[in-house]
mmCIF file of C-alpha atoms and ligand atoms in Angstrom:
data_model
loop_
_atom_site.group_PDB
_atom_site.id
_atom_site.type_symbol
_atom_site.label_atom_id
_atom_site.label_comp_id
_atom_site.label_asym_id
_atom_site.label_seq_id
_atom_site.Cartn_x
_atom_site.Cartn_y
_atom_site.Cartn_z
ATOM 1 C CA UNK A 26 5.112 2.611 4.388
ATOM 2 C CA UNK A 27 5.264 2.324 7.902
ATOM 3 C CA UNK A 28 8.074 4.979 9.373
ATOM 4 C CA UNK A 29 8.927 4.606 12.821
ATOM 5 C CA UNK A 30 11.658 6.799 13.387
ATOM 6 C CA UNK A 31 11.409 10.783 13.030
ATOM 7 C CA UNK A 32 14.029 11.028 10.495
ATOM 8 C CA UNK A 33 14.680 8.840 7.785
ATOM 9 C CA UNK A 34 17.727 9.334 5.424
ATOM 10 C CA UNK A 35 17.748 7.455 1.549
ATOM 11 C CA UNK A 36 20.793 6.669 -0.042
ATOM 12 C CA UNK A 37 20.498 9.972 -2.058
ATOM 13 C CA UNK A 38 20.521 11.437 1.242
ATOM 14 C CA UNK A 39 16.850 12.718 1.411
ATOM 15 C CA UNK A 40 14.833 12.836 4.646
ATOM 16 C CA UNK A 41 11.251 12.310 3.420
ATOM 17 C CA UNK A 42 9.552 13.297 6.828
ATOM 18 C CA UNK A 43 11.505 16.975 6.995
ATOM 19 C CA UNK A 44 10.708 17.261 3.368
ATOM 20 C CA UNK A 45 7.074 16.808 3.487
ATOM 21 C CA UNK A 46 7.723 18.877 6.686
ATOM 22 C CA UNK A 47 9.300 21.556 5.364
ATOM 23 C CA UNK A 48 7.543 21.682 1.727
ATOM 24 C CA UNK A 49 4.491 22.490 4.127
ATOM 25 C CA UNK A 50 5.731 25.056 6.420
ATOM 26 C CA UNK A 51 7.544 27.349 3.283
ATOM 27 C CA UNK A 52 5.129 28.799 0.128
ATOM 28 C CA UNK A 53 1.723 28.256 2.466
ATOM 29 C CA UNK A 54 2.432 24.490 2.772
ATOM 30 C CA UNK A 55 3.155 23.908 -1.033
ATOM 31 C CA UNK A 56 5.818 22.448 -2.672
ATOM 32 C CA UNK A 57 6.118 23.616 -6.456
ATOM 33 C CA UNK A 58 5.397 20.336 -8.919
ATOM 34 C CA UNK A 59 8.989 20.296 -9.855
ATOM 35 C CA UNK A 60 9.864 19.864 -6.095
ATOM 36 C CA UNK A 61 7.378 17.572 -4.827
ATOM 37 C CA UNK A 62 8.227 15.216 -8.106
ATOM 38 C CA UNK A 63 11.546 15.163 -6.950
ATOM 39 C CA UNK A 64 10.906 13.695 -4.057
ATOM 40 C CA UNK A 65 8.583 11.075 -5.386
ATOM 41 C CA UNK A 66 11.797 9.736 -6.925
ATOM 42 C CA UNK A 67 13.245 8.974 -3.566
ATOM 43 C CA UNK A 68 10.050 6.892 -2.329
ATOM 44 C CA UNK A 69 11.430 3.528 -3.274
ATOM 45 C CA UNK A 70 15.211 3.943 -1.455
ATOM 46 C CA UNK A 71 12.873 5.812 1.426
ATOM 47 C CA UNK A 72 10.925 2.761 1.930
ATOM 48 C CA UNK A 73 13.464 0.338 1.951
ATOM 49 C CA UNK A 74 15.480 2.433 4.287
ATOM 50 C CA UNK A 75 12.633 3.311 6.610
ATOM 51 C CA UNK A 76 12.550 -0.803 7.079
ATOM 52 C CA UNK A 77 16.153 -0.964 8.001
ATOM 53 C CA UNK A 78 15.430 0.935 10.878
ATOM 54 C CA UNK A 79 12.045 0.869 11.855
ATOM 55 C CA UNK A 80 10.877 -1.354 14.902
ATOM 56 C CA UNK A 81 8.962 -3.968 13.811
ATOM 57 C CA UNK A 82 5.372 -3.804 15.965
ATOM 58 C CA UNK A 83 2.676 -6.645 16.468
ATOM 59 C CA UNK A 84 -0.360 -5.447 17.155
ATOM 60 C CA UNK A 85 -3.409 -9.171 17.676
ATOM 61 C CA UNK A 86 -6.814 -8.535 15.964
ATOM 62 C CA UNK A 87 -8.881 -11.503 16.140
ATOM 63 C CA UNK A 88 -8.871 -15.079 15.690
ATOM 64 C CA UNK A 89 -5.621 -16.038 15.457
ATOM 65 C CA UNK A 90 -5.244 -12.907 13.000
ATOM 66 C CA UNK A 91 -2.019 -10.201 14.037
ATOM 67 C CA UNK A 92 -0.395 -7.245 11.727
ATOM 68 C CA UNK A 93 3.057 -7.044 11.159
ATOM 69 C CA UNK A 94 4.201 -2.747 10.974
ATOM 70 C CA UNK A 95 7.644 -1.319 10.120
ATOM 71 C CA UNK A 96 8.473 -3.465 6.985
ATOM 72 C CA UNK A 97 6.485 -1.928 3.782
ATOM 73 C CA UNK A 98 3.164 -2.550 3.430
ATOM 74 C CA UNK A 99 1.000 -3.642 6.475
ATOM 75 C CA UNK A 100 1.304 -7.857 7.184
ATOM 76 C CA UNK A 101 -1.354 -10.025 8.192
ATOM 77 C CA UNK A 102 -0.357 -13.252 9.717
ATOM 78 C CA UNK A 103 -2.615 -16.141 10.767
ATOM 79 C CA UNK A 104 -1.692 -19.218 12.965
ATOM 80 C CA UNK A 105 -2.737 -22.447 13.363
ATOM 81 C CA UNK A 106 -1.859 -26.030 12.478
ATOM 82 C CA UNK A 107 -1.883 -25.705 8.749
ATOM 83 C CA UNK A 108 1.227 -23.356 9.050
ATOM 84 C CA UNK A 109 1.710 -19.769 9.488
ATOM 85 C CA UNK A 110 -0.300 -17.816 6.355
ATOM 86 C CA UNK A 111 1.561 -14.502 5.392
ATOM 87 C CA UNK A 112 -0.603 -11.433 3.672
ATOM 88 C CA UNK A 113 2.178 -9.767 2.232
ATOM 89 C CA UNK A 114 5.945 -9.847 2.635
ATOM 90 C CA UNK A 115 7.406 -6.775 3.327
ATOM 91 C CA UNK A 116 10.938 -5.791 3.083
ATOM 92 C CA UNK A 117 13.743 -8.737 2.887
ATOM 93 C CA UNK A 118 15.642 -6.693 5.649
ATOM 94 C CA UNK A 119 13.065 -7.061 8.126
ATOM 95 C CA UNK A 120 13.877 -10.898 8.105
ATOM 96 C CA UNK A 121 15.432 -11.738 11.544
ATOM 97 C CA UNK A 122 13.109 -9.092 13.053
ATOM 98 C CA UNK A 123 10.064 -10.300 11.923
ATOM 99 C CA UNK A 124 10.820 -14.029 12.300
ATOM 100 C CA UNK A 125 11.342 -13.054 16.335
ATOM 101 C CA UNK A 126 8.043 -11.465 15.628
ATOM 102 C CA UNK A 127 6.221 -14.320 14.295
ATOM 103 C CA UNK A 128 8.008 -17.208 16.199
ATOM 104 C CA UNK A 129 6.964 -15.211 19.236
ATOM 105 C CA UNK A 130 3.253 -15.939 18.231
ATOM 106 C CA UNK A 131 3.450 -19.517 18.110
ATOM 107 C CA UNK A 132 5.914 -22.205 16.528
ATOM 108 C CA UNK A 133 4.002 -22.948 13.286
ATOM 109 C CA UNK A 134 6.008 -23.565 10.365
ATOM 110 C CA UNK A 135 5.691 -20.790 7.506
ATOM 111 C CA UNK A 136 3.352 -22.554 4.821
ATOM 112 C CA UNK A 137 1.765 -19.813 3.044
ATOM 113 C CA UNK A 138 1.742 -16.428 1.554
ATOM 114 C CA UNK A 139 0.027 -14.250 -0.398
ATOM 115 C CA UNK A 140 0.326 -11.369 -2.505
ATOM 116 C CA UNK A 141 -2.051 -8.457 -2.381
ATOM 117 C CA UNK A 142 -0.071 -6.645 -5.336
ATOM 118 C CA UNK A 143 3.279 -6.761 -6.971
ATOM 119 C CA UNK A 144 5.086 -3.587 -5.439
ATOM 120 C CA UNK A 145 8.244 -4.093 -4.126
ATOM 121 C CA UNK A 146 7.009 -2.823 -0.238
ATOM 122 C CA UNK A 147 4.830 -5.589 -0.534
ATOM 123 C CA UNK A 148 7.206 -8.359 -2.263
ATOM 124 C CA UNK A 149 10.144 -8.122 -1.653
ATOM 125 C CA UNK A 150 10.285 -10.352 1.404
ATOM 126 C CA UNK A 151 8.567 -13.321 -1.507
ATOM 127 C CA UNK A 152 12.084 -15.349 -1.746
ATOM 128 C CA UNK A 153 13.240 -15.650 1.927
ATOM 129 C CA UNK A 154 9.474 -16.417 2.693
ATOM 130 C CA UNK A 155 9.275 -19.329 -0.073
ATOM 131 C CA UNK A 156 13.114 -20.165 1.524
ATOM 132 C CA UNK A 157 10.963 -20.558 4.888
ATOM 133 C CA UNK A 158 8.464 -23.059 3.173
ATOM 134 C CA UNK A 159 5.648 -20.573 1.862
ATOM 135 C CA UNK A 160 3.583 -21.650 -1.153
ATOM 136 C CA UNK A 161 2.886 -17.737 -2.664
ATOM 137 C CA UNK A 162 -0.413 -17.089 -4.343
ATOM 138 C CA UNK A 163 -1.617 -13.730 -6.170
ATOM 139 C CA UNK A 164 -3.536 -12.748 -8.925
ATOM 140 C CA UNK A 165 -2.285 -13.662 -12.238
ATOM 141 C CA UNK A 166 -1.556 -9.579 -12.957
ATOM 142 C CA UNK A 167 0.675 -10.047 -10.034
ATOM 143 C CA UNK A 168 2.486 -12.904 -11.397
ATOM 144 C CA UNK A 169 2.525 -11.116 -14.545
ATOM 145 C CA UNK A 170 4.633 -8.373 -13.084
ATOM 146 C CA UNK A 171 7.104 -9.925 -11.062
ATOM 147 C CA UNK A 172 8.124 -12.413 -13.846
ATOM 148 C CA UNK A 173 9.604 -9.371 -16.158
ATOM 149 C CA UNK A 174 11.433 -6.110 -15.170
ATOM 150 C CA UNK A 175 8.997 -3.278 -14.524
ATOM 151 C CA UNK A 176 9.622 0.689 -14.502
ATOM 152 C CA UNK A 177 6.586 2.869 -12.400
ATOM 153 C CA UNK A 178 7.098 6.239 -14.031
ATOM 154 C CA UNK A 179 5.793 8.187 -11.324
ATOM 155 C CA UNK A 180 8.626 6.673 -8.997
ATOM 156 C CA UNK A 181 11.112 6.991 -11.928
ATOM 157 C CA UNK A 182 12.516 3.638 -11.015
ATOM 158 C CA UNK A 183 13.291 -0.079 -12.427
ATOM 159 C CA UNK A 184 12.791 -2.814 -11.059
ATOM 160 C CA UNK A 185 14.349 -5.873 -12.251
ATOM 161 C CA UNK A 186 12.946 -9.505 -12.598
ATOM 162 C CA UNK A 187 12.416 -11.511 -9.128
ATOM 163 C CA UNK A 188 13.868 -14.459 -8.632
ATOM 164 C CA UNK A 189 11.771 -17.403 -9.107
ATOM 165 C CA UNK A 190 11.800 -18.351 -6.217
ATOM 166 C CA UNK A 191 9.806 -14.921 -5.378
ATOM 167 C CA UNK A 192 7.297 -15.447 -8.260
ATOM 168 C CA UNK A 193 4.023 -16.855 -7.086
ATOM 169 C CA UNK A 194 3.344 -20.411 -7.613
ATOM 170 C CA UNK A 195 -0.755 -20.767 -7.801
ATOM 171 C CA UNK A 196 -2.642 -17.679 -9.263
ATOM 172 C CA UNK A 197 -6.338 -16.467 -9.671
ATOM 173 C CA UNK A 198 -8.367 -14.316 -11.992
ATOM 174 C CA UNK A 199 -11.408 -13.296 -10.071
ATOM 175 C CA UNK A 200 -12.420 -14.921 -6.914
ATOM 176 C CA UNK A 201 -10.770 -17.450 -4.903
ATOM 177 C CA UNK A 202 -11.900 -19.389 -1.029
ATOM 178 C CA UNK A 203 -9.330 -20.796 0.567
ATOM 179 C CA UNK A 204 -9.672 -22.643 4.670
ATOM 180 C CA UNK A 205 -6.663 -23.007 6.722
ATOM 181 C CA UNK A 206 -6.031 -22.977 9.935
ATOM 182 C CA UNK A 207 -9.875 -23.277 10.215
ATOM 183 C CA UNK A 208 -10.550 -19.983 8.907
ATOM 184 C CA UNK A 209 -12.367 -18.766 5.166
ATOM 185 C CA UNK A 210 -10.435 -16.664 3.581
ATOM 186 C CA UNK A 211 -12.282 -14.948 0.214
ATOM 187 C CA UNK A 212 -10.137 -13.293 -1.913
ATOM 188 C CA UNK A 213 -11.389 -10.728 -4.758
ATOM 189 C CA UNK A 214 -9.564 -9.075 -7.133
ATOM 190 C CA UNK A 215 -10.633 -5.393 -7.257
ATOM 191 C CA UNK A 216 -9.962 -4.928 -11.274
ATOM 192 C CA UNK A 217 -7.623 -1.987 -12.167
ATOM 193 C CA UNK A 218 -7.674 0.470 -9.080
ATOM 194 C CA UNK A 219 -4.100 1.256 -7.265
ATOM 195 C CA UNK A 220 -2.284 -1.451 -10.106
ATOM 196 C CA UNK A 221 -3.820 -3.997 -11.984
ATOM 197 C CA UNK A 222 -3.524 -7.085 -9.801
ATOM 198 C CA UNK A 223 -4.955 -5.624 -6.203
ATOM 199 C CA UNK A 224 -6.701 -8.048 -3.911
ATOM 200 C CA UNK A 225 -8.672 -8.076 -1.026
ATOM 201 C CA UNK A 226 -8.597 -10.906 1.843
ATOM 202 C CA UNK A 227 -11.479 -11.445 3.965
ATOM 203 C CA UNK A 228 -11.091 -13.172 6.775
ATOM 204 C CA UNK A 229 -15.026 -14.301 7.508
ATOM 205 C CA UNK A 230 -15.001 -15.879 10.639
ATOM 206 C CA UNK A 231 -12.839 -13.015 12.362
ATOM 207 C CA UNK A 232 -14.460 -10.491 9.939
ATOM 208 C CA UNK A 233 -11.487 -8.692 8.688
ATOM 209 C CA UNK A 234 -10.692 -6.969 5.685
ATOM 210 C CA UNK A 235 -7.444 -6.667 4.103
ATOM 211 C CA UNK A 236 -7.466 -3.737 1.559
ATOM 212 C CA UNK A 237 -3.976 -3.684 0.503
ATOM 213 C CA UNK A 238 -3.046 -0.579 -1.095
ATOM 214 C CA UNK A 239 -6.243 0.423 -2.147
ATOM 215 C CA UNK A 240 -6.744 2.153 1.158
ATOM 216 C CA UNK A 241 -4.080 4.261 2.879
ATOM 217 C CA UNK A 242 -5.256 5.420 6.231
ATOM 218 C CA UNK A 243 -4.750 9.399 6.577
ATOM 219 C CA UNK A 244 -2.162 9.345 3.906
ATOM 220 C CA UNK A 245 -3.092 10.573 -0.086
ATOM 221 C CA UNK A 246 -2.610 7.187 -1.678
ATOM 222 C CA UNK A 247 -0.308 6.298 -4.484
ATOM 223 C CA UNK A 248 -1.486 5.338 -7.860
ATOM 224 C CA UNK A 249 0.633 3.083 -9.989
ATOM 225 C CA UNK A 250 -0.622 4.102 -13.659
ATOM 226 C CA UNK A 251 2.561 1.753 -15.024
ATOM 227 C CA UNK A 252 0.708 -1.250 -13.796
ATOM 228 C CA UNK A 253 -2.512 -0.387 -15.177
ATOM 229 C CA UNK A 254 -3.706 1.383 -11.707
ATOM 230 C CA UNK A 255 -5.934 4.735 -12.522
ATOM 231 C CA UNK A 256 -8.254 7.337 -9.869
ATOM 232 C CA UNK A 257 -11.436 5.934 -10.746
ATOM 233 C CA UNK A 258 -10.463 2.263 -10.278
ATOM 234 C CA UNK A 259 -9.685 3.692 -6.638
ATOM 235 C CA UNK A 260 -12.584 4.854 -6.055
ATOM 236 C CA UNK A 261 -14.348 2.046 -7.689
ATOM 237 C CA UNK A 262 -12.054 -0.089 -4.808
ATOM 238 C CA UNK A 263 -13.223 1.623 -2.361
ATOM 239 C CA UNK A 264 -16.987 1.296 -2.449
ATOM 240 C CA UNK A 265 -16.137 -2.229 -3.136
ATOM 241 C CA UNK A 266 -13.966 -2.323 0.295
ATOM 242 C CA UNK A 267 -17.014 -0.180 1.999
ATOM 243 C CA UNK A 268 -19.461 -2.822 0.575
ATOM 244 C CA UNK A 269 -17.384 -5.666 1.988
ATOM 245 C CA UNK A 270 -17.715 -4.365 5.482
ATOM 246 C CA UNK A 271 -19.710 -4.455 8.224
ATOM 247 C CA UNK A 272 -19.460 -2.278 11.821
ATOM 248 C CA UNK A 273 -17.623 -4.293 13.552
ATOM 249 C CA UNK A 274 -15.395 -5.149 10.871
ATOM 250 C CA UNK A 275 -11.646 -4.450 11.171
ATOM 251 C CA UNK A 276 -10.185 -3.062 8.027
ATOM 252 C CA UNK A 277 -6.414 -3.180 7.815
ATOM 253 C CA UNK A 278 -4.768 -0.746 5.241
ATOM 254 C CA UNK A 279 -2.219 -0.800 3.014
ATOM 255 C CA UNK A 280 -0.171 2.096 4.407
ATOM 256 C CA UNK A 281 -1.393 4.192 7.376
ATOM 257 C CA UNK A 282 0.201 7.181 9.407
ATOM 258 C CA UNK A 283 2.509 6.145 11.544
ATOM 259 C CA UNK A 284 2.981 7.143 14.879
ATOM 260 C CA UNK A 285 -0.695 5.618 15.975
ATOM 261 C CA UNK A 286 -1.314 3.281 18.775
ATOM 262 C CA UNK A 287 -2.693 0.585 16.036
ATOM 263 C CA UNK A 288 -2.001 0.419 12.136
ATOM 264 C CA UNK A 289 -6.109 -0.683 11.778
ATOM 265 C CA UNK A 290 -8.897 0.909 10.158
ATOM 266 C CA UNK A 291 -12.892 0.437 9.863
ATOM 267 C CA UNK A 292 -15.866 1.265 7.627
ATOM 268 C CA UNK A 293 -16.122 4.456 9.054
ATOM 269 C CA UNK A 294 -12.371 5.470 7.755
ATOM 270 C CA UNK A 295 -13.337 3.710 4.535
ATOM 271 C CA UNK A 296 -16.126 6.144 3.786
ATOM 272 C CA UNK A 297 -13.771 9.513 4.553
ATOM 273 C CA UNK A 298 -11.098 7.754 2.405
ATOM 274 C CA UNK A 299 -13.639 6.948 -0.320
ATOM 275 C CA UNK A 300 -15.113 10.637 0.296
ATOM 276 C CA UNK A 301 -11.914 12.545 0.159
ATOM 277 C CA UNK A 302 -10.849 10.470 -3.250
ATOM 278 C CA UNK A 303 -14.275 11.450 -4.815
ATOM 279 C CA UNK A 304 -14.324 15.282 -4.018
ATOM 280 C CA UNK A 305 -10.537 15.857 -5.076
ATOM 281 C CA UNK A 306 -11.025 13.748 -8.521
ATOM 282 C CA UNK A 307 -13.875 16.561 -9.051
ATOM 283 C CA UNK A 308 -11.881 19.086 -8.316
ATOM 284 C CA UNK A 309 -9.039 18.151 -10.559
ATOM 285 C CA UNK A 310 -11.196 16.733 -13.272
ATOM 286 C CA UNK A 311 -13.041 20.477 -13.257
ATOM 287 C CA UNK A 312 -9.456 22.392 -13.812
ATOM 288 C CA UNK A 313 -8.288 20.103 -16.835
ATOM 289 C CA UNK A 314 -11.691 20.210 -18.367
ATOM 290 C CA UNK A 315 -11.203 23.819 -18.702
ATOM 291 C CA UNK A 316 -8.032 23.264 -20.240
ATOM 292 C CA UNK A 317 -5.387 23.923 -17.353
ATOM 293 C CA UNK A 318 -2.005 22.432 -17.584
ATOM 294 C CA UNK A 319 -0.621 20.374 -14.922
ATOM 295 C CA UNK A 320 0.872 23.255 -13.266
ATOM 296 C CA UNK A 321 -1.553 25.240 -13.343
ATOM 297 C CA UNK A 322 -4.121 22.570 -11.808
ATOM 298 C CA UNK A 323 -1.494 22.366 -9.044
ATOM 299 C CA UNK A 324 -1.170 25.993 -8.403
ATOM 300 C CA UNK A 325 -5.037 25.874 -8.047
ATOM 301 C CA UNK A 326 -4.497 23.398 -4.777
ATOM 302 C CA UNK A 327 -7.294 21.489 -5.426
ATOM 303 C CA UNK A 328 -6.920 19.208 -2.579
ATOM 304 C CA UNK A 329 -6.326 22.410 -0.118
ATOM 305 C CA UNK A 330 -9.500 21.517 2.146
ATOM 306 C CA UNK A 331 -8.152 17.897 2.757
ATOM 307 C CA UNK A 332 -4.180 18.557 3.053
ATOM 308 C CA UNK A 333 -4.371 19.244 7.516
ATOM 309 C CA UNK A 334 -5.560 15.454 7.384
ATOM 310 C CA UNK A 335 -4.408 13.626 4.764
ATOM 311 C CA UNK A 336 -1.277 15.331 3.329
ATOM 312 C CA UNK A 337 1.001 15.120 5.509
ATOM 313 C CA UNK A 338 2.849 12.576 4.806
ATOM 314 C CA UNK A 339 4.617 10.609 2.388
ATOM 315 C CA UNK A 340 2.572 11.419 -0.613
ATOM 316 C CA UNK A 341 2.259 15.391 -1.243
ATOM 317 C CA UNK A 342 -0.665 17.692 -1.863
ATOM 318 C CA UNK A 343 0.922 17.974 -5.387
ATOM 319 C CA UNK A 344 2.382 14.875 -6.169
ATOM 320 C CA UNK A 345 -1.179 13.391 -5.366
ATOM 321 C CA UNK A 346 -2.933 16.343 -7.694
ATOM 322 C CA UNK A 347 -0.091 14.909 -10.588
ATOM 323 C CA UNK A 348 -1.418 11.108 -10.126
ATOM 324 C CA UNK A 349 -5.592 12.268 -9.949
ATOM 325 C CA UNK A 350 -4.298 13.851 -13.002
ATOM 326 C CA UNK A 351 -3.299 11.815 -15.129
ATOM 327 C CA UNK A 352 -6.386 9.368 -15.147
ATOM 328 C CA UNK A 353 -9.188 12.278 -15.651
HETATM 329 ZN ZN1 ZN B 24 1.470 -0.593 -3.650
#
């Protein structure tokens, strides 16, 4: 979620950046479970109303390669004569802003889109894109999901069934090259880690890396155990997204702070992200061992040591404690 402005109201009238600001300022920067579970409720109206708002940025990597922030999840968009290629689709109510956006960077027709995951942040701009003239390919977990309602607990929400026009058209179960626009692009499904249909995009000749939400830069990521995501598949994610690059490589995130110059990442990052996930599964996996209840594993602030960096927003100390959890 990419949150440009300092406050963001939800429909139910909750300002997620003064929450997470104030649950960390009262009861030495805790909120209790019951609180910060609360507010996990109000991530999905958040997110969608964060895009209503939020400028829409463009921020040109390399080789005809650019990131879309301020609608969801991060978009990557490459040009060329083939057509515009969308990673991602963001919010619907981005639309007109983000066809400035793209229209700005050349004239191409919209040909092509894919999916790194199901989630809505990521989705949810799938029919107006297809309306456009994009062909939408995912994996076939992806496909799975948006062709029947779907609840994710941990958000306490529904989502209904897309429209067809939204459900993906071509789908893969492992590995999958595609060229356009005279560019490889390798895609590799990650097996379970943040759902069950994750992919990553490599763009060889410009060597990028697009993690989806298996990497959220300076944020505790989210873990959808409805869709079959779990802790250890997110670790497992990132080694694989540490293995798949190299120093120079530029590794665009899911989700990352906002508020920085540029939404992009690189191995470096990777490694404190994969570091961070490792030490805090220990942690938790330590306290239920010896038989302490959710609460009580909470109380313990077993993420204390990496809250200053990566707790700050969006996804609390405690609700990420409640989602390392459940899968040790
Ligand atoms: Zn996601």
């Amino acid at each position: 979620m990419s949150f440009r402005s300092p406050q963001v109201l939800s429909r139910r009238g909750f300002c997620i950046c003064c929450a997470v600001a104030v649950g960390f300022s009262s009861n030495g920067g805790w909120l209790k479970p019951t609180q910060a579970f609360a507010e996990a409720r109000n991530t999905v109206d958040a997110i969608r109303d964060a895009a209503a708002t939020a400028p829409v940025r463009l921020h040109k990597l390399r080789g005809n390669v650019t990131v879309i922030e301020g609608s969801g999840g991060n978009i990557a968009v490459l040009t060329g004569a083939d057509g515009k290629l969308f990673i991602d689709a963001g919010i619907t109510v981005t639309r007109p802003r983000i066809l400035e956006a793209v229209n700005s960077l050349s004239r191409d027709p919209i040909k092509h889109l894919i999916n790194t995951h199901w989630h809505f942040d990521h989705t949810d701009g799938n029919q107006w894109l297809n309306e456009e003239g994009a062909a939408i390919l995912a994996h076939e977990n992806t496909h799975k999901h948006l062709l029947s309602a779907q609840r994710v607990e941990d958000w306490d929400f529904n989502f209904p069934t897309s429209p067809l026009a939204a459900v993906p058209t071509a789908v893969f179960s492992s590995e999958k090259t595609i060229n356009i626009n005279h560019s490889t692009l390798n895609l590799k499904h990650y097996g379970p880690a943040h759902t069950d249909g994750d992919i990553s995009i490599t763009f060889a000749e410009a060597d990028i890396l697009h993690c989806g939400d298996t990497y959220w830069n300076a944020i505790y990521p989210f873990i959808d155990y409805s869709t079959g995501g779990n802790i250890d598949g997110m670790i497992k994610a990132a080694e694989a997204n540490i293995a798949a690059a190299g120093s120079k490589t530029i590794v665009i995130p899911g989700h990352n702070l906002p508020g920085h110059a540029s939404p992009v990442s690189n191995k470096a990052e990777l490694m404190v992200f994969r570091d961070m996930l490792v030490a805090i599964r220990e942690n938790v996996a330590k306290l239920k061992r010896q038989g302490h209840s959710l609460d009580e594993v909470v109380a313990a602030k077993p993420t204390a040591e990496f809250d200053a960096r990566w707790g700050q927003f969006l996804i609390t100390p405690a609700f990420f404690t409640k989602l390392v959890y459940e899968g040790v």
